[in-house]
Amino acid sequence: MELFDSLKFKIVRRNIKIAFPEATDARILGAAARMKSEELVEPVLIGNPAEIKKAADARGVQLENFEVIDPDNFDRWDEMVDAFVERRKGKATKEQAEKILKDENYFGTMLTYMGITGGMVSGAIHSTGDTVRPALQIIKTKPGVSRTSGAFLMVRGRDQERYLFSDCAINVNPNAQELAEIAIDSARTAELFDIEPKVAMLSFSTKGSAKSPEVDKVVEATKIAKEMAPDIVLDGELQFDASYVANVAQLKAPHSEVAGKATVFVFPELQSGNIGYKIAQRLGNFEAIGPILQGLNKPVSDLSRGANEEDVYKLSIITAAQTLMD
Ligand SMILES: CC(C)(COP(=O)(O)OP(=O)(O)OC[C@H]1O[C@@H](n2cnc3c(N)ncnc32)[C@H](O)[C@@H]1OP(=O)(O)O)[C@@H](O)C(=O)NCCC(=O)NCCS
């Protein structure tokens, strides 16, 4: 099935509520209206109702039946402030919480934490840090996951050839344990997109062909990941060609279950991850969808500020589908 048809099938008519803290942005409003009319997502628009209405009129969006929550007039405000203070455990006073929660990203993240919405999509006008930080502080990572990471779904051509690349967005230099966790999370994320995970732990070395502390880290991460999740098909350390090209795999890693057939590519640190996905996107004509944040207790997605309405629509569908993952 076509990728987004399959995701839509999973979420349609399930009334999955997604918080949109940037509800005066025309791209957000357009995408929200489309998702609502297609019964894919129940958008929860955050902000001043008059300002949202003005922006919606300008965009030609009818706001009837939309849930709008105004942080300045929210009936569960006190409960939210208390929950935030409790969650931040001594890192914010009540007075500070009252101020912080006026920030729409913190407010939307708290709506998600409190279960009022299933997830949040933001970042069309905010930086990655401002979008993601509240989630790291409040929603936090799942048990057994110490770092949130950012995967990209790479899709190309009519037959929807697809791969998952990670971490391409968040962790500048993960250690071996963190890299192992990123690999395991990535395998799970891949399944959401009907990709059968075969995880390659990428390096500039294949099975001991080069020696360096950087390579040692990938070897160690491979060992940890195999111990933590023996059910996942995963191997390393592999160069990209050995992971992807069958005849190179035959020469360099003939006994590997992954070499030559990898579908999930785990980069050793952020420079290679970020550069790598952009090369595939720009030279390889792949569509890069993401970053898809993985490892959080509840999904929060960060749009690029260059995102268009279609990007908002797609990332929101993915976020809604992530709410159904265990
Ligand atoms: C994501 C990012 C913005 C977080 O930065 P930050 O807010 O300065 O992070 P801090 O170190 O101050 O930590 C803030 C909180 O988040 C937690 N945190 C930080 N990174 C985390 C991660 N990857 N996973 C889980 N928690 C994390 C910290 O433990 C801390 O929690 P606490 O306040 O409860 O103690 C930062 O990692 C970053 O800038 N990454 C690179 C992003 C980038 O430029 N990408 C390239 C293009 S997309």
GROMACS .gro file of N, CA and C and ligand atoms in nm, residues 87-88 91 128-130 132-133 135-138 140-141 145-149 152 167-172 270 274 277-278 291 296 302, ligand 1:
model
  147
   87ARG      N    1   0.640   1.759   3.785
   87ARG     CA    2   0.722   1.689   3.686
   87ARG      C    3   0.864   1.743   3.682
   88ARG      N    4   0.881   1.874   3.705
   88ARG     CA    5   1.015   1.934   3.699
   88ARG      C    6   1.093   1.915   3.829
   91LYS      N    7   1.298   2.191   3.980
   91LYS     CA    8   1.366   2.273   3.878
   91LYS      C    9   1.284   2.395   3.837
  128THR      N   10   1.424   2.421   1.641
  128THR     CA   11   1.421   2.282   1.692
  128THR      C   12   1.432   2.281   1.844
  129GLY      N   13   1.526   2.357   1.897
  129GLY     CA   14   1.546   2.358   2.043
  129GLY      C   15   1.419   2.399   2.117
  130ASP      N   16   1.356   2.509   2.071
  130ASP     CA   17   1.236   2.559   2.141
  130ASP      C   18   1.119   2.462   2.129
  132VAL      N   19   1.154   2.117   2.082
  132VAL     CA   20   1.185   1.985   2.138
  132VAL      C   21   1.213   1.990   2.289
  133ARG      N   22   1.273   2.100   2.336
  133ARG     CA   23   1.314   2.108   2.477
  133ARG      C   24   1.199   2.079   2.574
  135ALA      N   25   0.948   1.892   2.540
  135ALA     CA   26   0.919   1.747   2.538
  135ALA      C   27   1.027   1.670   2.614
  136LEU      N   28   1.152   1.711   2.597
  136LEU     CA   29   1.260   1.642   2.668
  136LEU      C   30   1.245   1.660   2.819
  137GLN      N   31   1.199   1.779   2.859
  137GLN     CA   32   1.188   1.807   3.003
  137GLN      C   33   1.062   1.748   3.065
  138ILE      N   34   0.955   1.739   2.988
  138ILE     CA   35   0.825   1.703   3.048
  138ILE      C   36   0.780   1.562   3.008
  140LYS      N   37   0.954   1.336   2.835
  140LYS     CA   38   1.071   1.249   2.864
  140LYS      C   39   1.069   1.120   2.784
  141THR      N   40   1.181   1.050   2.799
  141THR     CA   41   1.198   0.928   2.718
  141THR      C   42   1.133   0.807   2.784
  145VAL      N   43   1.517   0.401   2.744
  145VAL     CA   44   1.570   0.491   2.640
  145VAL      C   45   1.623   0.616   2.709
  146SER      N   46   1.753   0.643   2.695
  146SER     CA   47   1.806   0.760   2.764
  146SER      C   48   1.805   0.884   2.677
  147ARG      N   49   1.803   0.868   2.545
  147ARG     CA   50   1.808   0.984   2.455
  147ARG      C   51   1.699   0.979   2.350
  148THR      N   52   1.633   1.090   2.331
  148THR     CA   53   1.545   1.104   2.215
  148THR      C   54   1.633   1.121   2.092
  149SER      N   55   1.591   1.068   1.980
  149SER     CA   56   1.669   1.088   1.858
  149SER      C   57   1.576   1.121   1.743
  152PHE      N   58   1.487   1.008   0.994
  152PHE     CA   59   1.426   1.053   0.868
  152PHE      C   60   1.381   0.932   0.789
  167ASP      N   61   2.068   0.879   1.373
  167ASP     CA   62   2.004   1.001   1.418
  167ASP      C   63   2.056   1.113   1.329
  168CYS      N   64   1.966   1.186   1.269
  168CYS     CA   65   2.007   1.292   1.176
  168CYS      C   66   1.972   1.429   1.232
  169ALA      N   67   1.925   1.434   1.357
  169ALA     CA   68   1.872   1.563   1.404
  169ALA      C   69   1.906   1.604   1.547
  170ILE      N   70   1.934   1.514   1.636
  170ILE     CA   71   1.936   1.555   1.777
  170ILE      C   72   2.071   1.538   1.847
  171ASN      N   73   2.120   1.416   1.857
  171ASN     CA   74   2.235   1.389   1.943
  171ASN      C   75   2.367   1.410   1.869
  172VAL      N   76   2.441   1.510   1.915
  172VAL     CA   77   2.562   1.550   1.843
  172VAL      C   78   2.665   1.436   1.841
  270LEU      N   79   2.613   1.291   1.473
  270LEU     CA   80   2.519   1.377   1.401
  270LEU      C   81   2.574   1.437   1.272
  274ASN      N   82   2.340   1.390   0.958
  274ASN     CA   83   2.275   1.504   0.895
  274ASN      C   84   2.323   1.522   0.751
  277TYR      N   85   2.175   1.220   0.521
  277TYR     CA   86   2.037   1.223   0.470
  277TYR      C   87   2.021   1.330   0.364
  278LYS      N   88   2.097   1.438   0.379
  278LYS     CA   89   2.085   1.546   0.279
  278LYS      C   90   2.147   1.505   0.146
  291PRO      N   91   1.245   1.557   1.086
  291PRO     CA   92   1.281   1.446   1.173
  291PRO      C   93   1.160   1.389   1.248
  296LEU      N   94   1.037   0.907   2.279
  296LEU     CA   95   0.960   0.983   2.379
  296LEU      C   96   0.840   0.900   2.427
  302ASP      N   97   0.873   1.796   1.529
  302ASP     CA   98   0.934   1.925   1.500
  302ASP      C   99   0.936   1.948   1.349
  327LIG     C1  100   1.770   1.894   2.121
  327LIG     C2  101   1.851   2.002   2.188
  327LIG     C3  102   1.799   2.135   2.136
  327LIG     C4  103   1.835   1.999   2.339
  327LIG     O1  104   1.920   2.099   2.384
  327LIG     P1  105   1.912   2.172   2.525
  327LIG     O2  106   1.775   2.217   2.556
  327LIG     O3  107   2.022   2.271   2.526
  327LIG     O4  108   1.942   2.051   2.620
  327LIG     P2  109   1.990   2.057   2.768
  327LIG     O5  110   2.118   1.982   2.770
  327LIG     O6  111   1.983   2.195   2.826
  327LIG     O7  112   1.879   1.968   2.836
  327LIG     C5  113   1.745   2.009   2.861
  327LIG     C6  114   1.672   1.888   2.914
  327LIG     O8  115   1.653   1.795   2.808
  327LIG     C7  116   1.715   1.669   2.837
  327LIG     N1  117   1.775   1.626   2.711
  327LIG     C8  118   1.862   1.691   2.632
  327LIG     N2  119   1.886   1.620   2.521
  327LIG     C9  120   1.812   1.507   2.530
  327LIG    C10  121   1.793   1.394   2.446
  327LIG     N3  122   1.852   1.382   2.327
  327LIG     N4  123   1.708   1.297   2.487
  327LIG    C11  124   1.645   1.305   2.605
  327LIG     N5  125   1.658   1.409   2.689
  327LIG    C12  126   1.743   1.510   2.652
  327LIG    C13  127   1.818   1.700   2.943
  327LIG     O9  128   1.841   1.585   3.020
  327LIG    C14  129   1.750   1.811   3.020
  327LIG    O10  130   1.654   1.756   3.106
  327LIG     P3  131   1.631   1.818   3.253
  327LIG    O11  132   1.607   1.966   3.234
  327LIG    O12  133   1.511   1.745   3.304
  327LIG    O13  134   1.756   1.791   3.328
  327LIG    C15  135   2.002   1.985   2.155
  327LIG    O14  136   2.039   1.854   2.177
  327LIG    C16  137   2.042   2.025   2.016
  327LIG    O15  138   2.052   2.144   1.987
  327LIG     N6  139   2.071   1.924   1.926
  327LIG    C17  140   2.113   1.949   1.791
  327LIG    C18  141   1.995   1.998   1.713
  327LIG    C19  142   2.038   2.040   1.577
  327LIG    O16  143   2.097   2.146   1.560
  327LIG     N7  144   2.009   1.955   1.477
  327LIG    C20  145   2.050   1.973   1.345
  327LIG    C21  146   1.942   2.010   1.250
  327LIG     S1  147   1.786   1.934   1.267
   0.00000   0.00000   0.00000
